[in-house]
Short mmCIF file of C-alpha atoms and ligand atoms in Angstrom, two decimals:
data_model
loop_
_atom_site.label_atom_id
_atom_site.label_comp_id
_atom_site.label_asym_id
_atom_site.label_seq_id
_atom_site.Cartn_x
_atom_site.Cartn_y
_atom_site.Cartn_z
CA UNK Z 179 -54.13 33.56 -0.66
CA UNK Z 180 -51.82 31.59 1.94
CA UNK Z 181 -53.37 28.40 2.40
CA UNK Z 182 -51.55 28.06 5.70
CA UNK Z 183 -53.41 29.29 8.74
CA UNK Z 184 -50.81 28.89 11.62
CA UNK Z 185 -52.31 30.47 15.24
CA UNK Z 186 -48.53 32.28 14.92
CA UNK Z 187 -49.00 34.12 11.54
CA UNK Z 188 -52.01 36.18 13.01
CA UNK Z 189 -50.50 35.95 16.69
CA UNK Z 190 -50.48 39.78 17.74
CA UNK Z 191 -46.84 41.62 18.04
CA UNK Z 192 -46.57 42.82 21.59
CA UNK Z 193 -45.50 46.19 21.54
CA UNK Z 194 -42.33 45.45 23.23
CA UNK Z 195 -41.41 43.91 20.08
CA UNK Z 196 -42.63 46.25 17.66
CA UNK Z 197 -40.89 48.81 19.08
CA UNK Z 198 -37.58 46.85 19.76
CA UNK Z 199 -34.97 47.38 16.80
CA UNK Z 200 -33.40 43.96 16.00
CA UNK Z 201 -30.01 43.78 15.64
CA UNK Z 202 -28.50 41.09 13.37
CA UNK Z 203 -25.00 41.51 14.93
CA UNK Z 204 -25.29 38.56 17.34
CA UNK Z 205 -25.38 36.08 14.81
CA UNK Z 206 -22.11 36.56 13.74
CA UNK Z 207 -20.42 37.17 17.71
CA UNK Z 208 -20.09 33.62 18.50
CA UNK Z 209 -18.10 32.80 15.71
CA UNK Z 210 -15.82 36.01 15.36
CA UNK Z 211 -14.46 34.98 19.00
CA UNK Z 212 -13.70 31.54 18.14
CA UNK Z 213 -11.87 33.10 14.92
CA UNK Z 214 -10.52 35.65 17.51
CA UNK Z 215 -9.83 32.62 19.88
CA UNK Z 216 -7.89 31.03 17.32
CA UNK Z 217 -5.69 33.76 16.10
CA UNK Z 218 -5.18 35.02 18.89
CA UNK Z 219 -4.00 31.21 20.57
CA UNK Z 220 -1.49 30.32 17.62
CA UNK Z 221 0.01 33.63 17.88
CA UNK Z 222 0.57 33.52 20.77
CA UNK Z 223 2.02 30.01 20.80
CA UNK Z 224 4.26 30.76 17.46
CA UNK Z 225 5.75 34.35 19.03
CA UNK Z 226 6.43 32.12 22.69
CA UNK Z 227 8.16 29.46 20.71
CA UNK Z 228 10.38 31.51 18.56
CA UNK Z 229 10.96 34.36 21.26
CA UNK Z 230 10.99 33.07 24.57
CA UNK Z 231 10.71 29.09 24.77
CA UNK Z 232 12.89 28.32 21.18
CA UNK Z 233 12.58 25.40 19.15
CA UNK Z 234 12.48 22.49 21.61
CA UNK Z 235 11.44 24.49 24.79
CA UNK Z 236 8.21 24.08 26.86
CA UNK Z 237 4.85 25.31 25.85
CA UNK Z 238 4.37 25.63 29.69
CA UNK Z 239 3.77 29.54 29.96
CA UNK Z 240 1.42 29.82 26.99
CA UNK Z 241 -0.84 26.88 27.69
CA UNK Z 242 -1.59 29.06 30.65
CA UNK Z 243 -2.40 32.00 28.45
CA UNK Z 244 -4.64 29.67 25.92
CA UNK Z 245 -6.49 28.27 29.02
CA UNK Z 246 -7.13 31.89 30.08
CA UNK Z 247 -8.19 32.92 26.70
CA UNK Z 248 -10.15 29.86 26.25
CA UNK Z 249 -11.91 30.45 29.71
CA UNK Z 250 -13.25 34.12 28.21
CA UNK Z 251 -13.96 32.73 25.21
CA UNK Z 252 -16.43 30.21 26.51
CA UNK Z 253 -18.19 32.23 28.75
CA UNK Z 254 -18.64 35.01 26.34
CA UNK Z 255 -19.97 32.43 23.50
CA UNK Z 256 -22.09 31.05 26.25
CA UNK Z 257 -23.78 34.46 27.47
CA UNK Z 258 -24.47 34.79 23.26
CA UNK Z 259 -25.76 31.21 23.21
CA UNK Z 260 -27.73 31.96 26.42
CA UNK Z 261 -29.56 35.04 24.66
CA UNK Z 262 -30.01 33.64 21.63
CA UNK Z 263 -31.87 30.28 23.11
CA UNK Z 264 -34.55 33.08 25.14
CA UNK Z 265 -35.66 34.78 22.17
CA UNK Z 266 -35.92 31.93 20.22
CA UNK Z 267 -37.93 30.73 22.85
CA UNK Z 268 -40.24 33.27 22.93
CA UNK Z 269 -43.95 32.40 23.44
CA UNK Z 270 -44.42 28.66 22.34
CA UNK Z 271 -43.89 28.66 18.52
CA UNK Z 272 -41.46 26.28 17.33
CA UNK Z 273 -38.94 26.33 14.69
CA UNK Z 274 -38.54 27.28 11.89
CA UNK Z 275 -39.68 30.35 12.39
CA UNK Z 276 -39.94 31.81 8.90
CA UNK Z 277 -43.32 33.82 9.24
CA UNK Z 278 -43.74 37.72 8.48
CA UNK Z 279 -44.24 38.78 11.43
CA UNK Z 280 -42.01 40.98 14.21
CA UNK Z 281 -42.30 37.83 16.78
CA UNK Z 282 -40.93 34.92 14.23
CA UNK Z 283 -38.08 37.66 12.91
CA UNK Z 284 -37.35 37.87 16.73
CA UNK Z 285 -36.86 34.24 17.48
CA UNK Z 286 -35.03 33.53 14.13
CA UNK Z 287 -32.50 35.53 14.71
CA UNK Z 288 -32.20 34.42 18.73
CA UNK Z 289 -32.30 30.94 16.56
CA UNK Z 290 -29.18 31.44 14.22
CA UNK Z 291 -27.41 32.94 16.67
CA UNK Z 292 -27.81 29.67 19.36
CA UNK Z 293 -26.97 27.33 16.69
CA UNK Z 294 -23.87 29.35 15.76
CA UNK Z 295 -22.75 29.89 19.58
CA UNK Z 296 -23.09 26.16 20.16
CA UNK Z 297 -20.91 25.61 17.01
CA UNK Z 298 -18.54 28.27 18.44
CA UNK Z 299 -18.32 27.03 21.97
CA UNK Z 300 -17.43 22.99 20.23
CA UNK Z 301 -14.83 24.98 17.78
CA UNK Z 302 -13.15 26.92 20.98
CA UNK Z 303 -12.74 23.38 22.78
CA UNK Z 304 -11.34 21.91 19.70
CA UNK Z 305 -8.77 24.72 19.36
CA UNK Z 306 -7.98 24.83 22.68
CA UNK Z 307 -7.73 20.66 23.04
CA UNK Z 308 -4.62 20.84 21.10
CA UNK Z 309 -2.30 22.63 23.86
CA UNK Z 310 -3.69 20.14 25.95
CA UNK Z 311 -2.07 17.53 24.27
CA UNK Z 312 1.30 19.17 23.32
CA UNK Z 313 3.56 20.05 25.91
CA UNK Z 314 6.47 21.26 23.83
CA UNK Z 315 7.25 23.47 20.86
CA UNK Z 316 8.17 20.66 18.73
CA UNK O 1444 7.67 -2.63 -22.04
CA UNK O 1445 6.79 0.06 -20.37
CA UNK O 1446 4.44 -1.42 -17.73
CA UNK O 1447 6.67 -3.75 -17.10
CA UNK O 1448 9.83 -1.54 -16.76
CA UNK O 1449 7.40 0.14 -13.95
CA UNK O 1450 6.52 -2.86 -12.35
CA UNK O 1451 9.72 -3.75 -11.63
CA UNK O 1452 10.78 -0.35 -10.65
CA UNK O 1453 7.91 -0.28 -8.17
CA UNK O 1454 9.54 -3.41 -6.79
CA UNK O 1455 13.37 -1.89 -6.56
CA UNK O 1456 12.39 1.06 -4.61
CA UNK O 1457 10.09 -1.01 -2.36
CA UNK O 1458 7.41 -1.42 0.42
CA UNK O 1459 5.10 1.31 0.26
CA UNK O 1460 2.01 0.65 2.46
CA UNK O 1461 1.18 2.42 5.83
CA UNK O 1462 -1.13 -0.20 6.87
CA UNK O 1463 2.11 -2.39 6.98
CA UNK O 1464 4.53 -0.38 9.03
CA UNK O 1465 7.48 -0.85 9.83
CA UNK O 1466 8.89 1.99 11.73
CA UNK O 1467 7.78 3.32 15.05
CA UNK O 1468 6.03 6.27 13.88
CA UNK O 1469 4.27 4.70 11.04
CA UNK O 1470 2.91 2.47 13.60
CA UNK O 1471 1.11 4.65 15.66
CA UNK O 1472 -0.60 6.39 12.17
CA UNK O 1473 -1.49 2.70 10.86
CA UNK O 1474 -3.51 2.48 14.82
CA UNK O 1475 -5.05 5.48 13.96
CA UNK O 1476 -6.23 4.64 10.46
CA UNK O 1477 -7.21 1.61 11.54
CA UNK O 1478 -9.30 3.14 14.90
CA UNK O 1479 -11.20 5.47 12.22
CA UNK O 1480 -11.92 2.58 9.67
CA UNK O 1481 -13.24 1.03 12.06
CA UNK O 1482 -15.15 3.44 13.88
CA UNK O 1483 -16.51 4.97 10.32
CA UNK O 1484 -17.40 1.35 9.49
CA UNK O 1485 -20.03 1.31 12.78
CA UNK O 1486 -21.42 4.78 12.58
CA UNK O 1487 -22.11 3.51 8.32
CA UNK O 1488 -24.14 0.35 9.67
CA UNK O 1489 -25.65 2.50 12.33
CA UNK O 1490 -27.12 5.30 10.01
CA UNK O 1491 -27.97 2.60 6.79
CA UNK O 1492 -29.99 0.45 10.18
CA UNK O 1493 -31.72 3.60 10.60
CA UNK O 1494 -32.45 4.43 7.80
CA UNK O 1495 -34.03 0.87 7.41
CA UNK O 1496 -35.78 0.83 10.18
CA UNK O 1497 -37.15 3.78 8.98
CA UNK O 1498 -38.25 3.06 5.70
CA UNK O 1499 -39.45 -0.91 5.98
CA UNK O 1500 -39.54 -1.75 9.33
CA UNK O 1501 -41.39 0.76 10.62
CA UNK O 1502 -42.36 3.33 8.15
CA UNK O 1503 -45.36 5.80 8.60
CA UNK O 1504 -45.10 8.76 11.10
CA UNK O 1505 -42.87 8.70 14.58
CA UNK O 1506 -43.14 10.21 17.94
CA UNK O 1507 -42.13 13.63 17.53
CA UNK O 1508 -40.28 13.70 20.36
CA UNK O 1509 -38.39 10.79 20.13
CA UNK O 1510 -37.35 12.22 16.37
CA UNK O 1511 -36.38 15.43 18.22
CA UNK O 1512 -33.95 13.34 20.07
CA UNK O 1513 -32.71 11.31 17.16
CA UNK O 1514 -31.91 14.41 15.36
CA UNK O 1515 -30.20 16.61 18.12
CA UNK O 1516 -28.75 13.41 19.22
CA UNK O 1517 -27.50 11.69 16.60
CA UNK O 1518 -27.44 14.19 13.98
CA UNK O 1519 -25.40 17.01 16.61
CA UNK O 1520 -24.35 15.60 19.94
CA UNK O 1521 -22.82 11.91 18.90
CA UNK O 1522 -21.00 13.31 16.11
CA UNK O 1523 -19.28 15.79 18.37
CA UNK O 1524 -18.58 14.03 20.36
CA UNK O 1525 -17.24 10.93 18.59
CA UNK O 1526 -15.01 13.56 16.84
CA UNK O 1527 -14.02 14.90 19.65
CA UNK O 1528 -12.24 11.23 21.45
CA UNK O 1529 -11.08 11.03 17.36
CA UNK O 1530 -9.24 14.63 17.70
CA UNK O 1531 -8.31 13.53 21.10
CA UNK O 1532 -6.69 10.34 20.23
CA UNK O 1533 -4.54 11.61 17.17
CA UNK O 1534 -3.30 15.02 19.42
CA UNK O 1535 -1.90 12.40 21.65
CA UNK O 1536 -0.72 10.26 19.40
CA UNK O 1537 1.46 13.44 17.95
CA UNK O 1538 3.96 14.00 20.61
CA UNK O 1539 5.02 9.78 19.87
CA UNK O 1540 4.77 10.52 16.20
CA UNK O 1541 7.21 13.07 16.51
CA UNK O 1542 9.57 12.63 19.26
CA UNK O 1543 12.26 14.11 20.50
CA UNK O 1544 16.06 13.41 19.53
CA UNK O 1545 16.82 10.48 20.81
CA UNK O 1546 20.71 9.71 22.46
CA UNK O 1547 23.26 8.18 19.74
CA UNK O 1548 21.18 8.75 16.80
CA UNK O 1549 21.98 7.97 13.45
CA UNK O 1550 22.17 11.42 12.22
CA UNK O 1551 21.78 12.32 8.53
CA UNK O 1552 21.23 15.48 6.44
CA UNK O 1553 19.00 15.35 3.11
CA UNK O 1554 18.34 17.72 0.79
CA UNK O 1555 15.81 17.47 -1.73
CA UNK O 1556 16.37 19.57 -4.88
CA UNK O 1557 14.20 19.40 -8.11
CA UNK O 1558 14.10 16.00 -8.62
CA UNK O 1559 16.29 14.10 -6.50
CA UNK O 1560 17.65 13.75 -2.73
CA UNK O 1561 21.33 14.42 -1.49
CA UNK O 1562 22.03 11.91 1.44
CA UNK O 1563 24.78 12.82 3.81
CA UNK O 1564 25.78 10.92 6.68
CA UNK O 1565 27.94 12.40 9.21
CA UNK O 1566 31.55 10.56 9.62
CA UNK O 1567 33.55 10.23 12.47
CA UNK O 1568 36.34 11.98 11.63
CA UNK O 1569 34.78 14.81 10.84
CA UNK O 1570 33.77 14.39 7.13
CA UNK O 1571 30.65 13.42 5.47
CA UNK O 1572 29.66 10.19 3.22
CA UNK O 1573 27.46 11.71 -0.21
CA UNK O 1574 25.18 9.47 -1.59
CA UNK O 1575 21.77 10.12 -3.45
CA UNK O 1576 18.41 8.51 -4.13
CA UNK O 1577 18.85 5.73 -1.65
CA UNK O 1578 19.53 5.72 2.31
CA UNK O 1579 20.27 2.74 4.45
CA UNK O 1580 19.52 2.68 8.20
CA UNK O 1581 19.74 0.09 10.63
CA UNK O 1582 17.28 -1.57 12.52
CA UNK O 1583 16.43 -0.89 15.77
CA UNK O 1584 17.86 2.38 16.18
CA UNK O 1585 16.85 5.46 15.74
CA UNK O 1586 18.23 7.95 13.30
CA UNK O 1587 17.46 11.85 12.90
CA UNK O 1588 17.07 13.25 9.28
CA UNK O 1589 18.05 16.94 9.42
CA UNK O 1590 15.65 17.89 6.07
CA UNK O 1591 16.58 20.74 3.73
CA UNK O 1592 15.56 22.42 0.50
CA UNK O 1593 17.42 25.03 -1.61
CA UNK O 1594 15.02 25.18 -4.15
CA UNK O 1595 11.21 24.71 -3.45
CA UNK O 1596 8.94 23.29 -1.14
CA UNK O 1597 9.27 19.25 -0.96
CA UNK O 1598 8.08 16.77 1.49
CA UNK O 1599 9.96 13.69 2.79
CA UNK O 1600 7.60 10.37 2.99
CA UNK O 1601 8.32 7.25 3.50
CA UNK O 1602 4.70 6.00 3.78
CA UNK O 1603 6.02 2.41 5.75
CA UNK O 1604 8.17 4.28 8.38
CA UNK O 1605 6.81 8.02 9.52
CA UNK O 1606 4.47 10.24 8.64
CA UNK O 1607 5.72 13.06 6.14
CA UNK O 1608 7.95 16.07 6.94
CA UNK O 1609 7.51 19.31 4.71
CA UNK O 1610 11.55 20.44 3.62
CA UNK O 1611 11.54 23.71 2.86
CA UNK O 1612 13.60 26.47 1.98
CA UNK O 1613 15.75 28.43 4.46
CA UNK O 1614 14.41 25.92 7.29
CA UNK O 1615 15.84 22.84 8.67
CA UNK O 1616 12.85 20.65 9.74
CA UNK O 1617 13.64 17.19 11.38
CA UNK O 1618 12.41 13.78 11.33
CA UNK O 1619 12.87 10.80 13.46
CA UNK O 1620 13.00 7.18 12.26
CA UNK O 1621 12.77 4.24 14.16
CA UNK O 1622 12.50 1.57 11.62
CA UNK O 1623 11.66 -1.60 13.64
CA UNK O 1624 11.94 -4.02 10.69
CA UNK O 1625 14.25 -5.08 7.89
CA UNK O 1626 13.62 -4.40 4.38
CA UNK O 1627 13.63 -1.91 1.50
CA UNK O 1628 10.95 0.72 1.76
CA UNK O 1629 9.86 3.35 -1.24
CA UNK O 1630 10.26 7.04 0.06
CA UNK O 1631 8.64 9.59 -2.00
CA UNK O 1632 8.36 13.46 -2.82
CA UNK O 1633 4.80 14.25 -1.05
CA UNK O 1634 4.58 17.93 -2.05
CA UNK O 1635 4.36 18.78 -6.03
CA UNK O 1636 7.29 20.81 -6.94
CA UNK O 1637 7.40 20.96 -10.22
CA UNK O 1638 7.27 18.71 -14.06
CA UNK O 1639 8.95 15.58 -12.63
CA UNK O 1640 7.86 15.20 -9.07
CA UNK O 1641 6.57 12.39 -9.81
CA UNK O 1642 9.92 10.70 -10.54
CA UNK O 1643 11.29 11.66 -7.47
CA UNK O 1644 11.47 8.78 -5.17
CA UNK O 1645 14.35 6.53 -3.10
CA UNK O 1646 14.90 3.35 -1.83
CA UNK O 1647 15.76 2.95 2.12
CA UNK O 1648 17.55 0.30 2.83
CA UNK O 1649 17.15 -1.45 6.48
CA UNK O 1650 19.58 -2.99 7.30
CA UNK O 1651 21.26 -5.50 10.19
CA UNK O 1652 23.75 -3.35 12.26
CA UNK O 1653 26.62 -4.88 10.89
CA UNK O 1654 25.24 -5.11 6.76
CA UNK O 1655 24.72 -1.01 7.75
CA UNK O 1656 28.34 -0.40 9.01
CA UNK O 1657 29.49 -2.59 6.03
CA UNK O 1658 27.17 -0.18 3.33
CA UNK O 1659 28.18 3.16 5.05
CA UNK O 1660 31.84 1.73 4.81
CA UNK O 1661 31.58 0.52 0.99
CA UNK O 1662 30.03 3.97 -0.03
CA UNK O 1663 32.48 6.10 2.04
CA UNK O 1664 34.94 4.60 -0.11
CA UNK O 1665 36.51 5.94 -3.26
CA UNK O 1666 35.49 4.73 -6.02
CA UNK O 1667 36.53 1.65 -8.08
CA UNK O 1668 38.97 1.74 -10.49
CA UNK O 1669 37.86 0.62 -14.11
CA UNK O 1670 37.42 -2.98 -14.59
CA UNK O 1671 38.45 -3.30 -18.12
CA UNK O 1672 39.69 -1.55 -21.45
CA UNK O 1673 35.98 -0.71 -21.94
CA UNK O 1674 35.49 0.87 -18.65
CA UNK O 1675 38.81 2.57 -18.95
CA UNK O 1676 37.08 4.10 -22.11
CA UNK O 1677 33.96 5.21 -20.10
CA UNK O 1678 35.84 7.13 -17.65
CA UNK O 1679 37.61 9.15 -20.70
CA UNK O 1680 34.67 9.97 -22.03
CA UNK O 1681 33.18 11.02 -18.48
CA UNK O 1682 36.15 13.64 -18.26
CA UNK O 1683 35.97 14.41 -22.00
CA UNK O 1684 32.35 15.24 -22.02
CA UNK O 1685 32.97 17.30 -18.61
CA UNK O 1686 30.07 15.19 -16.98
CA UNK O 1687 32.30 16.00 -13.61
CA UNK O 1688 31.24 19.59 -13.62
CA UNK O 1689 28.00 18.40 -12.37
CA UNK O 1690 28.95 15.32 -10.29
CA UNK O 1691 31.57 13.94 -8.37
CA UNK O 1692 33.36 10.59 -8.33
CA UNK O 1693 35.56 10.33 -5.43
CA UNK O 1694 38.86 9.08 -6.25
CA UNK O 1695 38.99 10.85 -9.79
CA UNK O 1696 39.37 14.43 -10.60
CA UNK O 1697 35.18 15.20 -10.88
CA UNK O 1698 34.64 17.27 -7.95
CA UNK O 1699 30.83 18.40 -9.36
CA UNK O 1700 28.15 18.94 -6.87
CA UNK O 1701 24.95 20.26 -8.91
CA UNK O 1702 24.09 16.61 -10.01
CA UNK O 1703 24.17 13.41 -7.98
CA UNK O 1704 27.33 11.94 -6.48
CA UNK O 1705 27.92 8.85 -8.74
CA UNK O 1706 31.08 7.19 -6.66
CA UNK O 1707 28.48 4.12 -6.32
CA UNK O 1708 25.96 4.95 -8.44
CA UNK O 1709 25.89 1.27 -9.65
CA UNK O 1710 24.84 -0.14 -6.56
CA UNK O 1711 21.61 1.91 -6.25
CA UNK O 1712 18.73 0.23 -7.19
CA UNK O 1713 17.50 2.68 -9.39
CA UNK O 1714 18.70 5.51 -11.64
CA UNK O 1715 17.11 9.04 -11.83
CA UNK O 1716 15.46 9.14 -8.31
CA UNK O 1717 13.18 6.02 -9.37
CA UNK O 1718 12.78 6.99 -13.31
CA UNK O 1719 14.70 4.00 -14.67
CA UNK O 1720 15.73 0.47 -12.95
CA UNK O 1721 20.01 0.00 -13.00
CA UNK O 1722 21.24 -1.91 -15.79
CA UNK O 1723 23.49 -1.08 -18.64
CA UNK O 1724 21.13 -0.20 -21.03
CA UNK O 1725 19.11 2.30 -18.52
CA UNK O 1726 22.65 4.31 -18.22
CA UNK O 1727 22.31 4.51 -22.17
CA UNK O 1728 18.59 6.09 -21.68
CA UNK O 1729 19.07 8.06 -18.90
CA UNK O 1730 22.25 9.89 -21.18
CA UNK O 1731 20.82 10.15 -24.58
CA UNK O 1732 17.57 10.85 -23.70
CA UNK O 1733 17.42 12.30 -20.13
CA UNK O 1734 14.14 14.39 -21.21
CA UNK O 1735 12.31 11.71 -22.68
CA UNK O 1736 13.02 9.67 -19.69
CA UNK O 1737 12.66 12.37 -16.83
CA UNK O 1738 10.95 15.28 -18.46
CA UNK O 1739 12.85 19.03 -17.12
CA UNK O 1740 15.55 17.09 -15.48
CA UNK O 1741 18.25 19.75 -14.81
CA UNK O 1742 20.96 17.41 -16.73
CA UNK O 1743 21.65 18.54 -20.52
CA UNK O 1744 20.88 15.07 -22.85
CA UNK O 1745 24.05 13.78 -24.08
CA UNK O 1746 22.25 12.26 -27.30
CA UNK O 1747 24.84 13.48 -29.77
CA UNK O 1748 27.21 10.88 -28.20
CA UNK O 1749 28.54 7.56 -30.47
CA UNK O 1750 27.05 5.02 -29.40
CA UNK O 1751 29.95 3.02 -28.44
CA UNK O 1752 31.09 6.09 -26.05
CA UNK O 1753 27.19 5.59 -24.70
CA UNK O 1754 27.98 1.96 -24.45
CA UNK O 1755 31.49 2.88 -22.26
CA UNK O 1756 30.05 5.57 -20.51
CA UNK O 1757 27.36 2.83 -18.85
CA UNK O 1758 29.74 0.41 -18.45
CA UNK O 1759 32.23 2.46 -16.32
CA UNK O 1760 28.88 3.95 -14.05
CA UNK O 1761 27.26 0.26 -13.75
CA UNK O 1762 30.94 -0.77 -12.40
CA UNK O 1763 30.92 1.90 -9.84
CA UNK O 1764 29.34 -0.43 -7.47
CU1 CU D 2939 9.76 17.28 -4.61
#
């Protein structure tokens, strides 16, 4: 028998839960854009530096296109992180939320996936502080 | 003895520490190291106090939230963003590490091949100086070092003056240095590339402006004629042995360019790119027994020779100062 006799493990699954199919996909959204972010910013800086700007031009034009891509990266992590923080939130149980039941599955996975978009959203301002700094291909 | 033929080699080739710079560059990287040292040093006493605290001062249970807060605060949010001034600081320090070409540069081309560096500094008139395994540069000026590689992937360090500067092949990276003091400083091959990589090293030389235009002038010259019957000797057996199909002495008929120029070769402080120290006898090892000496080195071994044509042979490269 499980010793442990948490109000959560015999806390009833509202039917909008039981009926709701989780998805694990979120988890993993955050960080594919800031992997998407990334590629996305040095190839864009590599093909402006050895097309258009050449070896000691300015990285004027695509800092502007990082900051834009950096600008949808954010708020898309943050709508992730956003979700993820409600349904770990749900009712009042706290982490770690590792009980069998349909609620704790719910706000573990809302859990992992607001730790992850946090993560994300520091990673996409790292990447993006280093056009910040350099103004020039060199 | 062998530690003590290193010893002293360590001591021909030079200065090697970047928390002693003495080049622009290498200053700003010494800041940083130092900044982190000493930032890594408080966040250590911070967590061991803690930790402490924790354990003797006050041990027993704490106030849940005020753990909460210790743990998302110190354990998430500090870090980040202490990392984040850290990352700051050294992306701003980069465009100063590596700066643009300055005017009336000292401009220089090296190529590092497997396991050695060709040194060319532009002339005047239109020419180019060769030397190898040791560059001089003045003080107080800048000079550019246009880096190549026609064989693998090296990397030019000179831990006192700049940071390091991949040379690879089919590229041309560059390098600035701005050596701000005088001295000899060890420069060293920072990516492995092969069996002897690590005998492949120089010596730069910083010099006063004038002892710089008075080296550039000395090794732009041709070189010396033989001393003495016993030099005159060497330089036979040079020809005879057909050492000049690999390098060249200027003033003489070896014209070779797959091994090191050797017009001066006796005023370098070292032979083999930092594998032996200069003296009579090291010409004598580095011949006979190149392999033993610098394992793979692309020169054949000449340990068949006499050894009186050994001992001629070193005495006509020492002279070749
Ligand atoms: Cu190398």
């Amino acid at each position: 028998m499980d010793e442990r006799s948490d109000p959560i493990r015999n806390e009833d699954a509202p039917d909008e839960l039981q009926a709701r199919r989780e998805t694990m996909f979120m988890i993993p959204a955050a960080p594919a854009i800031w992997a998407a972010h990334f590629l996305a910013s040095y190839v864009t800086a590599a093909i402006w530096c050895a097309k258009i700007a050449g070896r000691d031009g300015s990285l004027e034009g695509a800092r502007w296109l990082l900051a834009g891509y950096t600008g949808v990266a954010l708020v898309a992590i943050a709508m992730i992180g956003v979700r993820g923080f409600r349904h770990h939130s749900y009712g009042d149980a706290t982490a770690p939320h590792d009980f069998d039941t349909a609620a704790d599955r719910h706000r573990f996975l809302g859990f992992s996936t607001f730790l992850l978009a946090a993560l994300s959203f520091v990673a996409v301002i790292f990447v993006a502080m280093v056009v910040v700094f350099t103004e020039t291909c060199r | 003895m062998a530690s003590q033929t290193e010893d002293s080699i360590a001591t021909l080739l030079g200065e090697t520490s970047v928390l002693v710079p003495a080049g622009r560059s290498a200053e700003r990287i010494a800041d940083l190291s130092w900044w982190l040292f000493g930032s890594a040093t408080l966040i250590w006493f911070v967590v061991l106090g803690l930790s402490v605290y924790a354990a003797y001062v006050r041990p027993g249970a704490h106030d849940v939230a005020r753990v909460r807060l210790m743990i998302v605060g110190g354990g998430a949010v500090l870090p980040t963003i202490l990392l984040g001034g850290v990352l700051a600081y050294s992306l701003w320090l980069m465009p100063q590490v590596k700066p643009p070409i300055p005017e009336g540069a000292v401009e220089i081309e090296v190529e590092g091949l497997r396991w050695w560096w060709r040194v060319r500094y532009a002339s005047e008139e239109g020419g180019a100086t060769e030397v190898a395994n040791e560059l001089a540069l003045p003080v107080g000026r800048p000079a550019v070092l246009r880096l190549t590689s026609p064989d693998v992937i090296h990397s030019f360090w000179v831990p006192a003056l700049a940071g390091k500067t991949d040379m690879i092949p089919g590229r041309e990276t560059i390098i600035v240095l701005e050596p701000t003091r005088t001295g000899v400083f060890r420069g060293a091959c920072a990516e492995y590339c092969g069996t002897s990589h690590a005998l492949m090293n120089f010596a730069v030389l910083v010099l006063e402006p004038d002892a710089y235009e008075g080296w550039l002038a000395r090794q732009g010259a041709p070189a010396q004629e033989p001393e003495g019957p016993l030099e005159a000797r060497g330089a036979a057996v040079f020809r005879e042995y057909g050492c000049g199909a690999c390098h060249a002495i200027r003033g003489t008929q070896a014209n070779g360019v797959v091994g090191p120029d050797l017009t001066h070769v006796g005023s370098r402080r070292t032979l083999g790119a930092g594998a032996l120290p200069n003296t009579p006898e090291d010409y004598v090892d580095w011949i006979a027994r190149t392999h033993e000496v610098k394992p793979d080195a692309n020169m054949p071994p000449f340990g068949m020779l006499p050894d009186d044509d050994l001992a001629a042979l070193a005495a006509y490269l020492d002279g070749l100062t």
